[in-house]
Amino acid sequence: MQTILTDFYTLESSEKTENGSFIANIKLNKDHDIFNGHFPGNPVTPGVCMMQIVKELTEEFTGKKLFLRSASNVKFMAIINPFETPELKMQLDIKEEESNVKVKNTTSFGETIALKMSVHYTLLT
């Protein structure tokens, strides 16, 4: 699958759990240009980038091209500083229904939950 976040993160490992969830371990590229402007001297991972990572991982795991239809219960609960916490664990509960894919995501580093959200994608043909 094509990524628009070129060199922004690396998928270190992934697995499908017994209950059907996907667990992805990613590592952010602290040297990416995005962090020069967001924010100089105090880098913070943009929320929209985190949402794009969830989309790209969902496309990777389903093998389908997706379009974001809606997002709900989007909660950014902790700042993700790529220098302090570049390694993230992302759990994706993916449910496929005809031409739709629904995902519940929890992103964390260590014991800290950084992001929770529910997203609804439409399949692109």
Short mmCIF file of N, CA, C and O in Angstrom, two decimals:
data_model
loop_
_atom_site.label_atom_id
_atom_site.label_comp_id
_atom_site.label_asym_id
_atom_site.label_seq_id
_atom_site.Cartn_x
_atom_site.Cartn_y
_atom_site.Cartn_z
N MET A 1 0.83 -1.19 0.00
CA MET A 1 0.00 0.00 0.00
C MET A 1 0.87 1.25 0.00
O MET A 1 1.94 1.26 0.59
N GLN A 2 0.37 2.29 -0.62
CA GLN A 2 1.10 3.54 -0.71
C GLN A 2 0.90 4.35 0.57
O GLN A 2 -0.18 4.38 1.13
N THR A 3 1.95 4.98 1.02
CA THR A 3 1.88 5.81 2.21
C THR A 3 2.11 7.27 1.84
O THR A 3 2.94 7.56 0.98
N ILE A 4 1.35 8.18 2.46
CA ILE A 4 1.62 9.60 2.22
C ILE A 4 2.56 10.15 3.29
O ILE A 4 3.07 11.24 3.16
N LEU A 5 2.79 9.36 4.33
CA LEU A 5 3.70 9.77 5.40
C LEU A 5 5.09 9.18 5.16
O LEU A 5 5.62 8.44 5.98
N THR A 6 5.69 9.52 4.04
CA THR A 6 6.98 8.95 3.65
C THR A 6 8.03 9.16 4.74
O THR A 6 8.25 10.29 5.18
N ASP A 7 8.61 8.09 5.19
CA ASP A 7 9.67 8.10 6.20
C ASP A 7 9.24 8.67 7.54
O ASP A 7 10.09 9.04 8.35
N PHE A 8 7.96 8.79 7.80
CA PHE A 8 7.48 9.34 9.07
C PHE A 8 7.54 8.30 10.20
O PHE A 8 7.80 8.63 11.35
N TYR A 9 7.29 7.05 9.83
CA TYR A 9 7.32 5.98 10.83
C TYR A 9 7.74 4.67 10.15
O TYR A 9 7.69 4.54 8.94
N THR A 10 8.13 3.72 10.99
CA THR A 10 8.48 2.39 10.52
C THR A 10 7.62 1.39 11.27
O THR A 10 7.49 1.48 12.50
N LEU A 11 7.05 0.46 10.54
CA LEU A 11 6.31 -0.64 11.17
C LEU A 11 7.36 -1.66 11.60
O LEU A 11 7.97 -2.33 10.78
N GLU A 12 7.59 -1.74 12.90
CA GLU A 12 8.62 -2.62 13.45
C GLU A 12 8.13 -4.07 13.49
O GLU A 12 8.89 -5.00 13.22
N SER A 13 6.87 -4.26 13.91
CA SER A 13 6.30 -5.61 13.97
C SER A 13 4.79 -5.50 14.04
O SER A 13 4.24 -4.46 14.39
N SER A 14 4.13 -6.59 13.67
CA SER A 14 2.67 -6.64 13.78
C SER A 14 2.24 -8.08 13.99
O SER A 14 2.95 -9.01 13.60
N GLU A 15 1.10 -8.23 14.63
CA GLU A 15 0.55 -9.56 14.85
C GLU A 15 -0.97 -9.48 14.95
O GLU A 15 -1.53 -8.44 15.28
N LYS A 16 -1.60 -10.59 14.62
CA LYS A 16 -3.04 -10.70 14.78
C LYS A 16 -3.28 -11.54 16.04
O LYS A 16 -2.74 -12.64 16.16
N THR A 17 -4.06 -11.00 16.97
CA THR A 17 -4.29 -11.69 18.23
C THR A 17 -5.38 -12.74 18.07
O THR A 17 -6.07 -12.80 17.04
N GLU A 18 -5.54 -13.56 19.11
CA GLU A 18 -6.57 -14.61 19.08
C GLU A 18 -7.97 -14.05 18.91
O GLU A 18 -8.83 -14.68 18.31
N ASN A 19 -8.21 -12.85 19.47
CA ASN A 19 -9.56 -12.27 19.36
C ASN A 19 -9.76 -11.47 18.07
O ASN A 19 -10.79 -10.85 17.88
N GLY A 20 -8.75 -11.48 17.18
CA GLY A 20 -8.89 -10.85 15.88
C GLY A 20 -8.37 -9.43 15.78
O GLY A 20 -8.39 -8.84 14.72
N SER A 21 -7.92 -8.87 16.89
CA SER A 21 -7.32 -7.52 16.85
C SER A 21 -5.94 -7.60 16.22
O SER A 21 -5.31 -8.65 16.21
N PHE A 22 -5.49 -6.47 15.72
CA PHE A 22 -4.13 -6.36 15.21
C PHE A 22 -3.34 -5.48 16.18
O PHE A 22 -3.84 -4.46 16.64
N ILE A 23 -2.13 -5.90 16.47
CA ILE A 23 -1.22 -5.12 17.29
C ILE A 23 -0.04 -4.74 16.40
O ILE A 23 0.61 -5.60 15.83
N ALA A 24 0.19 -3.44 16.28
CA ALA A 24 1.31 -2.95 15.47
C ALA A 24 2.24 -2.17 16.38
O ALA A 24 1.80 -1.35 17.19
N ASN A 25 3.51 -2.44 16.25
CA ASN A 25 4.54 -1.68 16.95
C ASN A 25 5.26 -0.84 15.92
O ASN A 25 5.83 -1.38 14.97
N ILE A 26 5.17 0.49 16.10
CA ILE A 26 5.79 1.39 15.14
C ILE A 26 6.84 2.24 15.85
O ILE A 26 6.81 2.40 17.07
N LYS A 27 7.72 2.80 15.04
CA LYS A 27 8.72 3.72 15.56
C LYS A 27 8.69 4.99 14.72
O LYS A 27 8.80 4.93 13.49
N LEU A 28 8.49 6.12 15.39
CA LEU A 28 8.45 7.41 14.70
C LEU A 28 9.87 7.84 14.33
O LEU A 28 10.82 7.58 15.07
N ASN A 29 9.99 8.51 13.21
CA ASN A 29 11.26 9.07 12.76
C ASN A 29 11.39 10.48 13.35
O ASN A 29 10.82 11.43 12.82
N LYS A 30 12.13 10.61 14.43
CA LYS A 30 12.27 11.89 15.13
C LYS A 30 12.92 12.97 14.26
O LYS A 30 12.78 14.16 14.53
N ASP A 31 13.59 12.57 13.18
CA ASP A 31 14.27 13.52 12.30
C ASP A 31 13.41 13.96 11.12
O ASP A 31 13.88 14.70 10.25
N HIS A 32 12.15 13.54 11.07
CA HIS A 32 11.27 13.90 9.96
C HIS A 32 11.00 15.41 9.97
O HIS A 32 10.89 16.03 11.02
N ASP A 33 10.87 15.99 8.77
CA ASP A 33 10.66 17.44 8.62
C ASP A 33 9.41 17.95 9.33
O ASP A 33 9.35 19.11 9.73
N ILE A 34 8.40 17.11 9.47
CA ILE A 34 7.15 17.54 10.13
C ILE A 34 7.45 18.11 11.51
O ILE A 34 6.84 19.09 11.93
N PHE A 35 8.39 17.51 12.21
CA PHE A 35 8.67 17.94 13.58
C PHE A 35 9.41 19.27 13.66
O PHE A 35 9.43 19.90 14.71
N ASN A 36 9.99 19.74 12.53
CA ASN A 36 10.63 21.06 12.52
C ASN A 36 9.60 22.17 12.69
O ASN A 36 9.90 23.22 13.25
N GLY A 37 8.39 21.94 12.21
CA GLY A 37 7.36 22.97 12.29
C GLY A 37 6.29 22.68 13.33
O GLY A 37 5.42 23.52 13.58
N HIS A 38 6.33 21.53 13.94
CA HIS A 38 5.26 21.12 14.87
C HIS A 38 5.88 20.52 16.12
O HIS A 38 5.80 19.30 16.31
N PHE A 39 6.44 21.18 16.95
CA PHE A 39 6.68 22.61 17.07
C PHE A 39 8.17 22.82 17.28
O PHE A 39 8.80 22.00 17.95
N PRO A 40 8.76 23.87 16.73
CA PRO A 40 10.21 24.08 16.85
C PRO A 40 10.65 24.06 18.32
O PRO A 40 10.11 24.76 19.16
N GLY A 41 11.63 23.21 18.61
CA GLY A 41 12.15 23.11 19.97
C GLY A 41 11.31 22.26 20.91
O GLY A 41 11.74 21.95 22.01
N ASN A 42 10.10 21.91 20.50
CA ASN A 42 9.22 21.09 21.33
C ASN A 42 8.37 20.20 20.41
O ASN A 42 7.18 20.44 20.23
N PRO A 43 9.00 19.18 19.80
CA PRO A 43 8.29 18.39 18.80
C PRO A 43 7.12 17.60 19.38
O PRO A 43 7.23 16.97 20.43
N VAL A 44 6.00 17.67 18.67
CA VAL A 44 4.79 16.95 19.03
C VAL A 44 4.27 16.27 17.76
O VAL A 44 4.21 16.89 16.70
N THR A 45 3.90 15.01 17.89
CA THR A 45 3.36 14.29 16.74
C THR A 45 1.96 14.81 16.44
O THR A 45 1.08 14.78 17.30
N PRO A 46 1.73 15.33 15.23
CA PRO A 46 0.41 15.87 14.89
C PRO A 46 -0.67 14.79 14.93
O PRO A 46 -0.46 13.65 14.48
N GLY A 47 -1.82 15.16 15.46
CA GLY A 47 -2.94 14.22 15.55
C GLY A 47 -3.37 13.70 14.20
O GLY A 47 -3.69 12.52 14.05
N VAL A 48 -3.35 14.56 13.19
CA VAL A 48 -3.76 14.13 11.86
C VAL A 48 -2.81 13.05 11.32
O VAL A 48 -3.22 12.14 10.60
N CYS A 49 -1.53 13.13 11.70
CA CYS A 49 -0.57 12.11 11.29
C CYS A 49 -0.88 10.78 11.98
O CYS A 49 -0.79 9.72 11.36
N MET A 50 -1.27 10.84 13.25
CA MET A 50 -1.64 9.62 13.95
C MET A 50 -2.86 8.98 13.30
O MET A 50 -2.93 7.76 13.15
N MET A 51 -3.83 9.80 12.90
CA MET A 51 -5.02 9.28 12.23
C MET A 51 -4.65 8.65 10.89
O MET A 51 -5.20 7.61 10.51
N GLN A 52 -3.69 9.25 10.17
CA GLN A 52 -3.25 8.70 8.89
C GLN A 52 -2.53 7.37 9.09
O GLN A 52 -2.69 6.45 8.30
N ILE A 53 -1.74 7.26 10.16
CA ILE A 53 -1.06 5.99 10.45
C ILE A 53 -2.08 4.89 10.66
O ILE A 53 -1.92 3.77 10.15
N VAL A 54 -3.15 5.18 11.40
CA VAL A 54 -4.20 4.17 11.62
C VAL A 54 -4.79 3.74 10.29
O VAL A 54 -4.99 2.55 10.03
N LYS A 55 -5.05 4.70 9.40
CA LYS A 55 -5.61 4.37 8.08
C LYS A 55 -4.63 3.49 7.30
O LYS A 55 -5.02 2.47 6.72
N GLU A 56 -3.36 3.88 7.28
CA GLU A 56 -2.37 3.12 6.51
C GLU A 56 -2.20 1.71 7.07
O GLU A 56 -2.07 0.75 6.30
N LEU A 57 -2.18 1.57 8.38
CA LEU A 57 -2.07 0.23 8.97
C LEU A 57 -3.31 -0.60 8.67
O LEU A 57 -3.19 -1.80 8.37
N THR A 58 -4.48 0.01 8.71
CA THR A 58 -5.71 -0.72 8.39
C THR A 58 -5.67 -1.19 6.94
O THR A 58 -6.05 -2.33 6.64
N GLU A 59 -5.19 -0.34 6.03
CA GLU A 59 -5.05 -0.75 4.63
C GLU A 59 -4.06 -1.90 4.50
O GLU A 59 -4.30 -2.85 3.75
N GLU A 60 -2.98 -1.83 5.25
CA GLU A 60 -1.97 -2.89 5.23
C GLU A 60 -2.57 -4.22 5.70
O GLU A 60 -2.37 -5.26 5.09
N PHE A 61 -3.31 -4.18 6.80
CA PHE A 61 -3.85 -5.40 7.40
C PHE A 61 -5.02 -5.99 6.62
O PHE A 61 -5.22 -7.19 6.62
N THR A 62 -5.80 -5.13 5.94
CA THR A 62 -6.96 -5.63 5.19
C THR A 62 -6.63 -5.86 3.71
O THR A 62 -7.36 -6.56 3.02
N GLY A 63 -5.55 -5.23 3.23
CA GLY A 63 -5.23 -5.32 1.81
C GLY A 63 -6.18 -4.54 0.94
O GLY A 63 -6.30 -4.79 -0.25
N LYS A 64 -6.85 -3.54 1.54
CA LYS A 64 -7.85 -2.75 0.81
C LYS A 64 -7.51 -1.27 0.87
O LYS A 64 -6.97 -0.79 1.86
N LYS A 65 -7.83 -0.55 -0.20
CA LYS A 65 -7.65 0.90 -0.25
C LYS A 65 -8.88 1.54 0.39
O LYS A 65 -10.01 1.21 0.03
N LEU A 66 -8.65 2.47 1.31
CA LEU A 66 -9.75 3.02 2.10
C LEU A 66 -9.82 4.54 2.02
O LEU A 66 -8.83 5.22 1.78
N PHE A 67 -11.04 5.04 2.26
CA PHE A 67 -11.31 6.47 2.33
C PHE A 67 -11.98 6.75 3.67
O PHE A 67 -12.96 6.07 4.02
N LEU A 68 -11.47 7.72 4.42
CA LEU A 68 -12.05 8.05 5.72
C LEU A 68 -13.44 8.64 5.55
O LEU A 68 -13.61 9.66 4.90
N ARG A 69 -14.41 7.97 6.12
CA ARG A 69 -15.80 8.43 6.03
C ARG A 69 -16.17 9.25 7.25
O ARG A 69 -16.79 10.30 7.14
N SER A 70 -15.80 8.77 8.44
CA SER A 70 -16.09 9.52 9.66
C SER A 70 -15.17 9.05 10.78
O SER A 70 -14.63 7.94 10.74
N ALA A 71 -15.03 9.91 11.76
CA ALA A 71 -14.26 9.58 12.96
C ALA A 71 -15.06 10.06 14.16
O ALA A 71 -15.67 11.13 14.12
N SER A 72 -15.09 9.26 15.20
CA SER A 72 -15.82 9.64 16.39
C SER A 72 -15.02 9.25 17.62
O SER A 72 -14.12 8.41 17.55
N ASN A 73 -15.36 9.85 18.72
CA ASN A 73 -14.68 9.57 19.99
C ASN A 73 -13.17 9.67 19.84
O ASN A 73 -12.44 8.84 20.36
N VAL A 74 -12.70 10.69 19.11
CA VAL A 74 -11.28 10.89 18.93
C VAL A 74 -10.75 11.61 20.17
O VAL A 74 -11.13 12.75 20.44
N LYS A 75 -9.90 10.92 20.92
CA LYS A 75 -9.39 11.48 22.17
C LYS A 75 -7.87 11.38 22.19
O LYS A 75 -7.31 10.30 22.28
N PHE A 76 -7.23 12.55 22.11
CA PHE A 76 -5.79 12.63 22.25
C PHE A 76 -5.51 12.82 23.74
O PHE A 76 -5.83 13.86 24.30
N MET A 77 -4.95 11.81 24.37
CA MET A 77 -4.86 11.78 25.82
C MET A 77 -3.46 12.07 26.35
O MET A 77 -3.29 12.30 27.55
N ALA A 78 -2.45 12.04 25.49
CA ALA A 78 -1.08 12.34 25.91
C ALA A 78 -0.30 12.83 24.70
O ALA A 78 -0.57 12.43 23.57
N ILE A 79 0.64 13.71 24.95
CA ILE A 79 1.50 14.23 23.89
C ILE A 79 2.51 13.15 23.49
O ILE A 79 3.10 12.49 24.35
N ILE A 80 2.66 12.97 22.19
CA ILE A 80 3.64 12.01 21.68
C ILE A 80 4.84 12.80 21.18
O ILE A 80 4.78 13.42 20.11
N ASN A 81 5.89 12.83 21.98
CA ASN A 81 7.13 13.50 21.61
C ASN A 81 8.04 12.45 20.97
O ASN A 81 8.40 11.48 21.62
N PRO A 82 8.42 12.63 19.70
CA PRO A 82 9.18 11.60 19.00
C PRO A 82 10.59 11.37 19.56
O PRO A 82 11.20 10.34 19.27
N PHE A 83 11.10 12.31 20.35
CA PHE A 83 12.41 12.12 20.97
C PHE A 83 12.29 11.33 22.26
O PHE A 83 13.17 10.56 22.60
N GLU A 84 11.21 11.54 23.01
CA GLU A 84 11.03 10.88 24.29
C GLU A 84 10.34 9.52 24.17
O GLU A 84 10.67 8.58 24.89
N THR A 85 9.35 9.44 23.28
CA THR A 85 8.57 8.19 23.14
C THR A 85 8.33 7.88 21.67
O THR A 85 7.21 7.98 21.18
N PRO A 86 9.39 7.49 20.94
CA PRO A 86 9.23 7.22 19.51
C PRO A 86 8.57 5.87 19.22
O PRO A 86 8.06 5.66 18.12
N GLU A 87 8.56 4.97 20.19
CA GLU A 87 8.00 3.63 19.95
C GLU A 87 6.58 3.57 20.48
O GLU A 87 6.32 3.81 21.67
N LEU A 88 5.66 3.25 19.59
CA LEU A 88 4.24 3.23 19.91
C LEU A 88 3.65 1.86 19.65
O LEU A 88 4.03 1.18 18.69
N LYS A 89 2.70 1.49 20.48
CA LYS A 89 1.93 0.26 20.28
C LYS A 89 0.54 0.67 19.87
O LYS A 89 -0.11 1.47 20.54
N MET A 90 0.09 0.13 18.74
CA MET A 90 -1.21 0.49 18.22
C MET A 90 -2.08 -0.76 18.10
O MET A 90 -1.70 -1.70 17.42
N GLN A 91 -3.20 -0.73 18.80
CA GLN A 91 -4.15 -1.84 18.70
C GLN A 91 -5.28 -1.40 17.79
O GLN A 91 -5.86 -0.34 18.00
N LEU A 92 -5.58 -2.24 16.80
CA LEU A 92 -6.66 -1.95 15.86
C LEU A 92 -7.65 -3.10 15.88
O LEU A 92 -7.28 -4.23 15.55
N ASP A 93 -8.87 -2.80 16.28
CA ASP A 93 -9.96 -3.77 16.20
C ASP A 93 -10.70 -3.45 14.91
O ASP A 93 -11.41 -2.45 14.82
N ILE A 94 -10.51 -4.31 13.91
CA ILE A 94 -11.02 -4.05 12.56
C ILE A 94 -12.23 -4.94 12.27
O ILE A 94 -12.16 -6.15 12.43
N LYS A 95 -13.31 -4.29 11.85
CA LYS A 95 -14.52 -5.02 11.46
C LYS A 95 -14.86 -4.64 10.03
O LYS A 95 -15.10 -3.47 9.72
N GLU A 96 -14.88 -5.64 9.14
CA GLU A 96 -15.21 -5.40 7.73
C GLU A 96 -16.66 -5.76 7.48
O GLU A 96 -17.12 -6.83 7.89
N GLU A 97 -17.38 -4.85 6.82
CA GLU A 97 -18.79 -5.06 6.47
C GLU A 97 -19.01 -4.57 5.05
O GLU A 97 -18.96 -3.37 4.82
N GLU A 98 -19.26 -5.47 4.13
CA GLU A 98 -19.50 -5.13 2.73
C GLU A 98 -18.50 -4.10 2.22
O GLU A 98 -17.34 -4.39 2.07
N SER A 99 -18.93 -2.86 1.99
CA SER A 99 -18.02 -1.84 1.44
C SER A 99 -17.50 -0.88 2.52
O SER A 99 -17.03 0.20 2.21
N ASN A 100 -17.60 -1.29 3.78
CA ASN A 100 -17.16 -0.45 4.89
C ASN A 100 -16.19 -1.20 5.80
O ASN A 100 -16.26 -2.41 5.92
N VAL A 101 -15.33 -0.43 6.44
CA VAL A 101 -14.42 -0.98 7.43
C VAL A 101 -14.48 -0.07 8.65
O VAL A 101 -14.32 1.15 8.52
N LYS A 102 -14.75 -0.65 9.80
CA LYS A 102 -14.79 0.11 11.05
C LYS A 102 -13.61 -0.31 11.91
O LYS A 102 -13.30 -1.50 12.00
N VAL A 103 -12.97 0.68 12.52
CA VAL A 103 -11.78 0.42 13.32
C VAL A 103 -11.89 1.15 14.66
O VAL A 103 -12.23 2.33 14.70
N LYS A 104 -11.60 0.42 15.72
CA LYS A 104 -11.40 1.03 17.03
C LYS A 104 -9.92 0.94 17.31
O LYS A 104 -9.33 -0.13 17.23
N ASN A 105 -9.33 2.09 17.61
CA ASN A 105 -7.88 2.16 17.82
C ASN A 105 -7.54 2.66 19.22
O ASN A 105 -8.19 3.56 19.72
N THR A 106 -6.54 2.04 19.79
CA THR A 106 -5.90 2.54 21.01
C THR A 106 -4.41 2.57 20.74
O THR A 106 -3.82 1.57 20.35
N THR A 107 -3.80 3.75 20.92
CA THR A 107 -2.38 3.92 20.72
C THR A 107 -1.75 4.25 22.07
O THR A 107 -2.26 5.11 22.79
N SER A 108 -0.65 3.59 22.37
CA SER A 108 -0.01 3.82 23.67
C SER A 108 1.50 3.75 23.56
O SER A 108 2.06 3.23 22.60
N PHE A 109 2.15 4.30 24.57
CA PHE A 109 3.59 4.12 24.76
C PHE A 109 3.77 3.78 26.23
O PHE A 109 3.21 4.42 27.11
N GLY A 110 4.48 2.69 26.49
CA GLY A 110 4.60 2.22 27.86
C GLY A 110 3.21 1.93 28.42
O GLY A 110 2.40 1.27 27.77
N GLU A 111 2.92 2.46 29.58
CA GLU A 111 1.60 2.28 30.20
C GLU A 111 0.66 3.44 29.89
O GLU A 111 -0.46 3.47 30.37
N THR A 112 1.11 4.39 29.10
CA THR A 112 0.34 5.61 28.81
C THR A 112 -0.46 5.47 27.53
O THR A 112 0.10 5.18 26.47
N ILE A 113 -1.77 5.68 27.63
CA ILE A 113 -2.61 5.71 26.43
C ILE A 113 -2.53 7.12 25.85
O ILE A 113 -2.80 8.11 26.55
N ALA A 114 -2.15 7.21 24.59
CA ALA A 114 -1.98 8.50 23.93
C ALA A 114 -3.17 8.88 23.05
O ALA A 114 -3.48 10.05 22.88
N LEU A 115 -3.84 7.88 22.47
CA LEU A 115 -4.92 8.14 21.53
C LEU A 115 -5.93 7.01 21.58
O LEU A 115 -5.56 5.84 21.64
N LYS A 116 -7.19 7.40 21.54
CA LYS A 116 -8.30 6.44 21.36
C LYS A 116 -9.23 7.04 20.33
O LYS A 116 -9.52 8.25 20.38
N MET A 117 -9.67 6.22 19.41
CA MET A 117 -10.63 6.72 18.42
C MET A 117 -11.34 5.58 17.72
O MET A 117 -10.85 4.44 17.69
N SER A 118 -12.49 5.92 17.16
CA SER A 118 -13.24 5.02 16.30
C SER A 118 -13.35 5.67 14.94
O SER A 118 -13.69 6.84 14.84
N VAL A 119 -13.03 4.91 13.89
CA VAL A 119 -13.10 5.46 12.54
C VAL A 119 -13.88 4.52 11.64
O VAL A 119 -13.95 3.31 11.87
N HIS A 120 -14.47 5.11 10.63
CA HIS A 120 -15.30 4.39 9.67
C HIS A 120 -14.77 4.73 8.28
O HIS A 120 -14.72 5.91 7.89
N TYR A 121 -14.33 3.71 7.56
CA TYR A 121 -13.79 3.89 6.21
C TYR A 121 -14.74 3.28 5.19
O TYR A 121 -15.44 2.31 5.47
N THR A 122 -14.69 3.82 3.98
CA THR A 122 -15.38 3.27 2.83
C THR A 122 -14.32 2.69 1.90
O THR A 122 -13.24 3.27 1.75
N LEU A 123 -14.61 1.54 1.29
CA LEU A 123 -13.67 0.94 0.34
C LEU A 123 -13.61 1.77 -0.93
O LEU A 123 -14.63 2.22 -1.44
N LEU A 124 -12.40 1.97 -1.43
CA LEU A 124 -12.21 2.61 -2.73
C LEU A 124 -12.02 1.50 -3.76
O LEU A 124 -11.40 0.50 -3.48
N THR A 125 -12.56 1.72 -4.94
CA THR A 125 -12.42 0.70 -5.98
C THR A 125 -11.44 1.13 -7.04
O THR A 125 -11.07 2.24 -7.16
#
